[in-house]
Short mmCIF file of C-alpha atoms and ligand atoms in Angstrom, two decimals:
data_model
loop_
_atom_site.label_atom_id
_atom_site.label_comp_id
_atom_site.label_asym_id
_atom_site.label_seq_id
_atom_site.Cartn_x
_atom_site.Cartn_y
_atom_site.Cartn_z
CA MET A 1 -65.76 -135.89 109.50
CA LEU A 2 -69.19 -134.25 110.11
CA ILE A 3 -70.34 -130.93 108.62
CA GLY A 4 -73.32 -129.19 110.18
CA ALA A 5 -75.04 -127.37 107.28
CA ASP A 6 -78.46 -127.61 108.93
CA GLY A 7 -79.41 -124.00 108.88
CA ALA A 8 -80.06 -121.36 111.47
CA GLY A 9 -81.80 -123.73 113.98
CA SER A 10 -78.76 -126.20 113.81
CA HIS A 11 -78.90 -129.00 116.27
CA LEU A 12 -75.23 -129.68 115.58
CA ARG A 13 -74.22 -126.22 116.58
CA ALA A 14 -76.25 -126.59 119.75
CA GLN A 15 -74.18 -129.67 120.62
CA LEU A 16 -70.76 -128.46 119.29
CA LEU A 17 -71.02 -124.86 120.60
CA PRO A 18 -73.59 -124.51 123.23
CA GLN A 19 -72.33 -121.08 124.07
CA ALA A 20 -73.18 -119.82 120.55
CA GLN A 21 -76.46 -117.75 120.76
CA ARG A 22 -79.12 -116.68 118.30
CA VAL A 23 -81.11 -113.65 119.48
CA GLU A 24 -84.14 -111.66 118.57
CA THR A 25 -83.58 -108.24 116.98
CA GLY A 26 -87.02 -106.82 117.81
CA ILE A 27 -87.95 -106.58 114.05
CA LEU A 28 -90.91 -108.48 112.69
CA ALA A 29 -91.08 -109.21 109.03
CA ILE A 30 -94.32 -110.11 107.01
CA SER A 31 -94.07 -111.22 103.35
CA GLY A 32 -96.45 -112.04 100.63
CA LYS A 33 -96.42 -113.07 97.02
CA LEU A 34 -98.51 -112.37 93.88
CA ARG A 35 -98.46 -114.73 90.90
CA LEU A 36 -97.31 -112.82 87.75
CA THR A 37 -100.43 -112.19 85.64
CA GLN A 38 -101.35 -109.28 83.34
CA ALA A 39 -103.13 -107.63 86.29
CA THR A 40 -100.32 -108.12 88.89
CA ARG A 41 -97.69 -107.12 86.23
CA ALA A 42 -99.61 -103.86 85.53
CA ALA A 43 -99.92 -103.08 89.31
CA THR A 44 -96.25 -103.62 90.07
CA PRO A 45 -93.83 -100.63 90.06
CA PRO A 46 -91.47 -101.08 87.08
CA ALA A 47 -88.41 -101.00 89.34
CA PHE A 48 -89.36 -104.37 90.88
CA PHE A 49 -88.75 -105.93 87.44
CA ARG A 50 -85.32 -104.61 87.19
CA GLY A 51 -84.09 -106.24 90.47
CA PRO A 52 -84.50 -106.23 94.23
CA THR A 53 -85.97 -102.90 95.33
CA LEU A 54 -85.67 -101.29 98.73
CA VAL A 55 -88.32 -98.82 99.98
CA LEU A 56 -87.66 -96.74 103.07
CA GLY A 57 -91.13 -95.96 104.57
CA PRO A 58 -91.96 -93.46 107.36
CA ARG A 59 -91.62 -94.16 111.03
CA GLY A 60 -89.02 -96.96 110.75
CA CYS A 61 -91.00 -99.16 108.33
CA PHE A 62 -89.30 -100.88 105.44
CA LEU A 63 -90.38 -102.73 102.28
CA PHE A 64 -88.37 -105.11 100.06
CA GLY A 65 -89.81 -106.07 96.74
CA SER A 66 -88.74 -108.11 93.76
CA ALA A 67 -90.10 -109.86 90.71
CA VAL A 68 -88.94 -113.36 89.86
CA GLU A 69 -89.06 -114.07 86.19
CA TYR A 70 -87.34 -116.58 83.87
CA GLU A 71 -86.12 -116.17 80.36
CA SER A 72 -87.49 -118.82 78.13
CA ILE A 73 -84.32 -119.42 76.22
CA ALA A 74 -81.20 -121.16 77.52
CA HIS A 75 -78.25 -118.86 78.00
CA PRO A 76 -75.06 -119.54 76.04
CA GLU A 77 -71.98 -120.09 78.17
CA GLY A 78 -70.48 -116.81 79.42
CA THR A 79 -73.56 -114.67 78.75
CA ARG A 80 -75.95 -113.26 81.39
CA PRO A 81 -79.75 -113.10 81.38
CA GLU A 82 -81.36 -109.70 80.91
CA ALA A 83 -81.28 -107.58 84.23
CA GLY A 84 -83.95 -108.74 86.57
CA LYS A 85 -84.41 -112.08 85.00
CA ALA A 86 -82.96 -115.52 85.86
CA ALA A 87 -81.92 -117.98 83.28
CA VAL A 88 -82.31 -121.78 83.39
CA ALA A 89 -79.98 -124.10 81.69
CA ASP A 90 -82.71 -126.02 80.02
CA PRO A 91 -86.14 -124.41 80.61
CA ASP A 92 -88.07 -127.52 79.51
CA ASP A 93 -86.28 -130.22 81.68
CA GLY A 94 -88.74 -129.75 84.55
CA THR A 95 -85.97 -129.72 87.20
CA TYR A 96 -86.57 -126.06 88.19
CA ASP A 97 -89.53 -124.46 89.97
CA ARG A 98 -90.33 -121.83 87.34
CA GLU A 99 -93.13 -120.03 89.13
CA GLU A 100 -93.02 -116.44 88.24
CA TYR A 101 -94.14 -113.93 90.85
CA VAL A 102 -93.66 -110.69 92.66
CA MET A 103 -92.74 -110.85 96.31
CA TRP A 104 -92.72 -108.27 98.97
CA GLY A 105 -91.47 -108.23 102.55
CA PHE A 106 -92.52 -105.54 105.02
CA SER A 107 -90.72 -105.09 108.30
CA ALA A 108 -90.72 -102.79 111.28
CA GLY A 109 -90.31 -102.94 115.03
CA ARG A 110 -92.57 -105.64 116.35
CA GLU A 111 -94.49 -103.34 118.70
CA LYS A 112 -95.69 -101.24 115.74
CA PHE A 113 -97.83 -104.02 114.39
CA GLY A 114 -100.09 -104.16 117.38
CA ILE A 115 -99.94 -107.99 117.32
CA PRO A 116 -100.13 -109.73 120.66
CA GLU A 117 -96.69 -110.76 121.92
CA ASN A 118 -97.44 -114.49 122.49
CA ASN A 119 -99.33 -114.95 119.21
CA THR A 120 -97.23 -117.44 117.11
CA ALA A 121 -99.54 -118.67 114.35
CA LEU A 122 -101.10 -115.58 112.98
CA ALA A 123 -103.96 -115.76 110.48
CA ASP A 124 -103.36 -114.41 106.99
CA ASP A 125 -105.88 -111.64 107.28
CA VAL A 126 -104.39 -110.47 110.58
CA LEU A 127 -100.96 -110.19 108.87
CA LYS A 128 -102.35 -108.43 105.85
CA ASP A 129 -104.35 -105.96 108.01
CA ALA A 130 -101.37 -105.15 110.18
CA VAL A 131 -99.29 -104.25 107.17
CA GLU A 132 -102.02 -102.35 105.47
CA LYS A 133 -102.59 -100.25 108.66
CA LEU A 134 -98.83 -99.34 108.72
CA MET A 135 -98.85 -98.53 105.00
CA ALA A 136 -102.00 -96.33 105.21
CA GLU A 137 -99.99 -93.23 104.08
CA TRP A 138 -97.80 -95.02 101.52
CA HIS A 139 -98.01 -94.66 97.83
CA PRO A 140 -101.12 -96.52 96.36
CA ALA A 141 -98.91 -98.65 93.99
CA LEU A 142 -97.10 -100.11 96.91
CA ARG A 143 -100.23 -100.62 99.04
CA ARG A 144 -101.95 -102.38 96.09
CA LEU A 145 -99.22 -105.01 96.13
CA VAL A 146 -100.02 -105.85 99.78
CA GLN A 147 -103.79 -105.88 99.02
CA MET A 148 -103.30 -108.16 95.96
CA ALA A 149 -101.00 -110.73 97.68
CA GLU A 150 -102.48 -114.17 97.80
CA ALA A 151 -103.65 -115.06 101.37
CA SER A 152 -102.04 -118.41 101.40
CA THR A 153 -98.60 -116.81 100.71
CA LEU A 154 -98.61 -114.55 103.78
CA THR A 155 -95.92 -115.39 106.31
CA SER A 156 -94.33 -113.74 109.23
CA PHE A 157 -91.14 -114.21 111.17
CA ARG A 158 -89.20 -112.54 114.02
CA VAL A 159 -85.84 -111.43 112.59
CA LYS A 160 -83.03 -113.04 114.49
CA THR A 161 -79.26 -112.82 114.37
CA SER A 162 -76.34 -115.05 115.66
CA VAL A 163 -74.01 -113.45 118.23
CA PRO A 164 -70.36 -113.63 117.05
CA ILE A 165 -68.14 -115.98 119.06
CA PRO A 166 -64.36 -116.49 119.05
CA PRO A 167 -62.75 -119.52 117.37
CA TRP A 168 -63.03 -122.81 119.19
CA LYS A 169 -60.81 -125.89 119.32
CA THR A 170 -61.00 -127.59 115.92
CA ARG A 171 -62.08 -131.18 115.68
CA ASN A 172 -63.51 -133.38 112.94
CA VAL A 173 -66.92 -131.71 113.26
CA THR A 174 -67.43 -128.30 111.66
CA LEU A 175 -70.18 -125.87 110.58
CA LEU A 176 -71.20 -124.15 107.35
CA GLY A 177 -73.51 -121.35 106.54
CA ASP A 178 -76.49 -120.33 108.77
CA ALA A 179 -75.69 -123.18 111.09
CA LEU A 180 -73.03 -120.80 112.52
CA HIS A 181 -73.27 -117.21 111.14
CA ASN A 182 -77.07 -116.71 110.50
CA MET A 183 -77.75 -113.09 110.02
CA THR A 184 -80.62 -110.72 109.41
CA PRO A 185 -81.65 -110.73 105.70
CA PHE A 186 -81.25 -107.01 105.10
CA ARG A 187 -78.07 -107.17 103.23
CA GLY A 188 -79.07 -110.24 101.24
CA ILE A 189 -75.76 -112.02 101.82
CA GLY A 190 -76.68 -115.04 104.01
CA ALA A 191 -76.76 -117.53 101.09
CA ASN A 192 -73.84 -115.88 99.44
CA THR A 193 -71.83 -116.36 102.55
CA ALA A 194 -72.89 -120.08 102.90
CA LEU A 195 -71.70 -120.65 99.42
CA ARG A 196 -68.43 -118.99 100.24
CA ASP A 197 -67.99 -121.45 103.12
CA ALA A 198 -68.71 -124.30 100.79
CA ALA A 199 -66.02 -123.15 98.38
CA ALA A 200 -63.53 -122.58 101.17
CA LEU A 201 -64.23 -126.03 102.73
CA ARG A 202 -63.81 -127.63 99.26
CA ARG A 203 -60.41 -125.94 98.92
CA ALA A 204 -59.50 -127.28 102.41
CA PHE A 205 -60.43 -130.83 101.57
CA ALA A 206 -58.70 -130.71 98.19
CA SER A 207 -55.44 -129.76 99.91
CA VAL A 208 -55.81 -132.62 102.35
CA GLU A 209 -56.49 -134.87 99.41
CA ARG A 210 -53.29 -133.72 97.60
CA GLY A 211 -51.44 -134.54 100.74
CA GLU A 212 -50.32 -130.88 101.37
CA ILE A 213 -51.83 -130.63 104.91
CA GLU A 214 -53.41 -132.90 107.61
CA LEU A 215 -57.29 -132.69 108.01
CA ILE A 216 -57.43 -130.93 111.37
CA PRO A 217 -55.02 -128.09 110.46
CA ALA A 218 -56.88 -127.68 107.20
CA LEU A 219 -60.19 -127.46 109.01
CA ALA A 220 -58.74 -125.02 111.47
CA GLY A 221 -57.69 -122.75 108.60
CA TYR A 222 -61.14 -122.95 107.13
CA GLU A 223 -62.83 -122.17 110.51
CA ARG A 224 -60.50 -119.19 111.15
CA GLU A 225 -61.27 -117.62 107.74
CA MET A 226 -65.08 -118.51 107.98
CA ILE A 227 -65.46 -117.11 111.46
CA ASP A 228 -63.84 -113.91 110.46
CA TYR A 229 -65.78 -113.17 107.17
CA GLY A 230 -68.97 -114.99 108.40
CA PHE A 231 -69.35 -112.79 111.53
CA ARG A 232 -68.35 -109.73 109.66
CA ALA A 233 -71.35 -110.51 107.37
CA VAL A 234 -73.49 -110.91 110.60
CA ARG A 235 -72.37 -107.48 111.79
CA THR A 236 -72.96 -105.67 108.64
CA SER A 237 -76.42 -107.33 108.21
CA LEU A 238 -77.37 -106.21 111.66
CA ARG A 239 -76.10 -102.63 110.89
CA GLU A 240 -78.08 -102.59 107.71
CA MET A 241 -81.24 -103.79 109.53
CA LYS A 242 -80.89 -100.83 111.94
CA ARG A 243 -80.15 -98.53 109.10
CA VAL A 244 -83.23 -99.24 107.01
CA HIS A 245 -85.52 -99.16 110.11
CA SER A 246 -84.09 -96.00 111.56
CA GLU A 247 -86.58 -93.23 112.51
CA GLY A 248 -84.21 -90.30 113.16
CA PHE A 249 -84.31 -87.66 110.41
CA LEU A 250 -80.51 -87.53 110.04
CA ALA A 251 -80.09 -91.28 109.90
CA ARG A 252 -82.87 -91.65 107.31
CA ALA A 253 -81.48 -88.78 105.19
CA ALA A 254 -77.98 -90.41 105.26
CA THR A 255 -79.40 -93.81 104.29
CA LYS A 256 -81.29 -92.25 101.35
CA VAL A 257 -78.11 -90.44 100.16
CA LEU A 258 -76.27 -93.73 100.43
CA LEU A 259 -78.82 -95.75 98.55
CA ARG A 260 -79.23 -93.20 95.90
CA ALA A 261 -75.37 -93.08 95.39
CA VAL A 262 -75.29 -96.82 95.08
CA ASP A 263 -78.31 -96.81 92.85
CA SER A 264 -76.87 -94.22 90.49
CA GLY A 265 -73.92 -96.39 90.00
CA PHE A 266 -76.18 -99.07 88.59
CA GLY A 267 -78.47 -96.88 86.38
CA SER A 268 -81.41 -94.63 86.92
CA CYS A 269 -83.51 -94.68 89.93
CA ALA A 270 -87.09 -95.49 89.52
CA GLN A 271 -89.48 -93.26 91.60
CA VAL A 272 -92.96 -93.60 92.81
CA GLY A 273 -94.11 -90.22 94.29
CA VAL A 274 -91.63 -88.08 96.19
CA SER A 275 -89.54 -88.04 99.30
CA TRP A 276 -89.91 -91.29 101.29
CA ARG A 277 -92.00 -92.70 98.50
CA VAL A 278 -89.01 -93.06 96.36
CA VAL A 279 -88.56 -96.59 95.25
CA LYS A 280 -84.91 -97.55 95.56
CA ARG A 281 -83.27 -100.36 93.53
CA ALA A 282 -80.91 -102.27 95.78
CA GLY A 283 -77.35 -101.82 94.54
CA HIS A 284 -75.91 -105.08 95.70
CA SER A 285 -77.54 -107.23 93.14
CA ARG A 286 -79.42 -106.71 89.87
CA ARG A 287 -80.54 -110.31 89.67
CA PRO A 288 -83.78 -111.41 91.28
CA THR A 289 -83.46 -113.21 94.52
CA ALA A 290 -85.84 -116.06 95.07
CA ILE A 291 -86.58 -116.30 98.75
C1 FAD B 301 -86.47 -113.48 104.11
C2 FAD B 301 -85.13 -113.90 103.79
C3 FAD B 301 -84.45 -113.36 102.64
C4 FAD B 301 -83.17 -113.69 102.33
N1 FAD B 301 -82.58 -113.16 101.24
C5 FAD B 301 -81.35 -113.47 100.91
C6 FAD B 301 -80.76 -113.00 99.82
O1 FAD B 301 -81.33 -112.19 98.95
N2 FAD B 301 -79.45 -113.31 99.39
C7 FAD B 301 -78.73 -114.22 100.25
O2 FAD B 301 -77.58 -114.48 99.99
N3 FAD B 301 -79.32 -114.73 101.30
C8 FAD B 301 -80.61 -114.40 101.71
N4 FAD B 301 -81.19 -114.96 102.80
C9 FAD B 301 -80.37 -115.84 103.63
C10 FAD B 301 -80.38 -117.24 103.12
O3 FAD B 301 -81.66 -117.79 102.88
C11 FAD B 301 -79.60 -118.12 104.10
O4 FAD B 301 -78.42 -117.53 104.52
C12 FAD B 301 -79.18 -119.44 103.50
O5 FAD B 301 -80.39 -120.14 103.07
C13 FAD B 301 -78.32 -120.34 104.38
O6 FAD B 301 -78.03 -121.46 103.74
P1 FAD B 301 -77.67 -122.76 104.53
O7 FAD B 301 -77.46 -123.84 103.53
O8 FAD B 301 -76.66 -122.45 105.59
O9 FAD B 301 -79.04 -123.03 105.45
P2 FAD B 301 -80.49 -123.48 104.90
O10 FAD B 301 -80.72 -122.81 103.65
O11 FAD B 301 -81.42 -123.17 106.08
O12 FAD B 301 -80.39 -124.97 104.66
C14 FAD B 301 -80.25 -125.87 105.72
C15 FAD B 301 -80.96 -127.13 105.30
O13 FAD B 301 -80.73 -128.28 106.18
C16 FAD B 301 -81.96 -128.99 106.37
N5 FAD B 301 -81.87 -129.61 107.66
C17 FAD B 301 -81.91 -129.16 108.91
N6 FAD B 301 -81.80 -130.10 109.79
C18 FAD B 301 -81.70 -131.30 109.11
C19 FAD B 301 -81.53 -132.57 109.54
N7 FAD B 301 -81.49 -133.00 110.80
N8 FAD B 301 -81.39 -133.50 108.60
C20 FAD B 301 -81.38 -133.20 107.23
N9 FAD B 301 -81.51 -131.94 106.83
C21 FAD B 301 -81.63 -130.94 107.74
C22 FAD B 301 -83.00 -127.93 106.28
O14 FAD B 301 -84.25 -128.48 105.88
C23 FAD B 301 -82.49 -127.05 105.15
O15 FAD B 301 -82.89 -127.52 103.85
C24 FAD B 301 -82.56 -114.59 103.10
C25 FAD B 301 -83.13 -115.12 104.26
C26 FAD B 301 -84.43 -114.75 104.57
C27 FAD B 301 -85.06 -115.43 105.86
#
């Protein structure tokens, strides 16, 4: 039995399912990080400390921001860390990377950045300049985060998505996570879906182990289920990407109404400025996401 859990560029998928495609969406994302210090903490909008924050900018530009912090005490079984903070089982055991930081990810249609099409390795200052130009009219608090990002943390990537395919004939080779259903990051559910696959595959193996079913039918059941919810996640992530980068007045207004409605279900909405400058807290998770 071979399981391909080798991520979006899966070599195993290329051999098993050569018809499965991964395509460009036309969106370019640039991200940066700031180590948490007194200065960066003071410069960061408070909403970022309460959880992942979505900012709809003008002209189809989008910013995602979040702070990653850790609580210094171990959490008793069954309790949750304070909103916006992650807990580690034993903060002193050295197993975990406990770097605390604020990260942002800026994205827009690739053509808006004015970066040459064939330029693959872009210098940090080119990336930062490109984002700063597109954020020229944004609220100063958000622009400052870009200006303060450490040069070595700047990265860019072209956002891609898998193209859904129908089920294939099951054999003793299967796939899990991004290896099959890689998706745009705009719903923040790729890792969640990969973990769902792992749980479903574990259940399938457990039923084989208990003698309830043969391996291939158990795998076929896993694949049927995983192809269905996995590609559903791919489609909703693509829709979300289009939604947060839409430029039409009506589409943007509808997105704002939706985000505000989701946000109000989770508490008050933090604001920086007015109109498109409103900083929205993402409704789908209050916990920081380490990316
Ligand atoms: C910017 C960004 C933000 C995201 N935010 C979120 C979020 O908030 N929430 C969320 O749920 N998801 C998020 N995701 C998606 C998430 O990161 C992926 O969906 C998830 O990592 C997929 O897990 P995976 O195990 O399938 O693949 P991966 O995490 O890619 O793991 C595959 C592993 O296989 C290894 N590998 C590859 N080839 C080989 C080989 N030949 N031999 C040995 N090892 C190999 C790789 O090194 C890698 O470690 C985000 C993604 C991006 C790009």
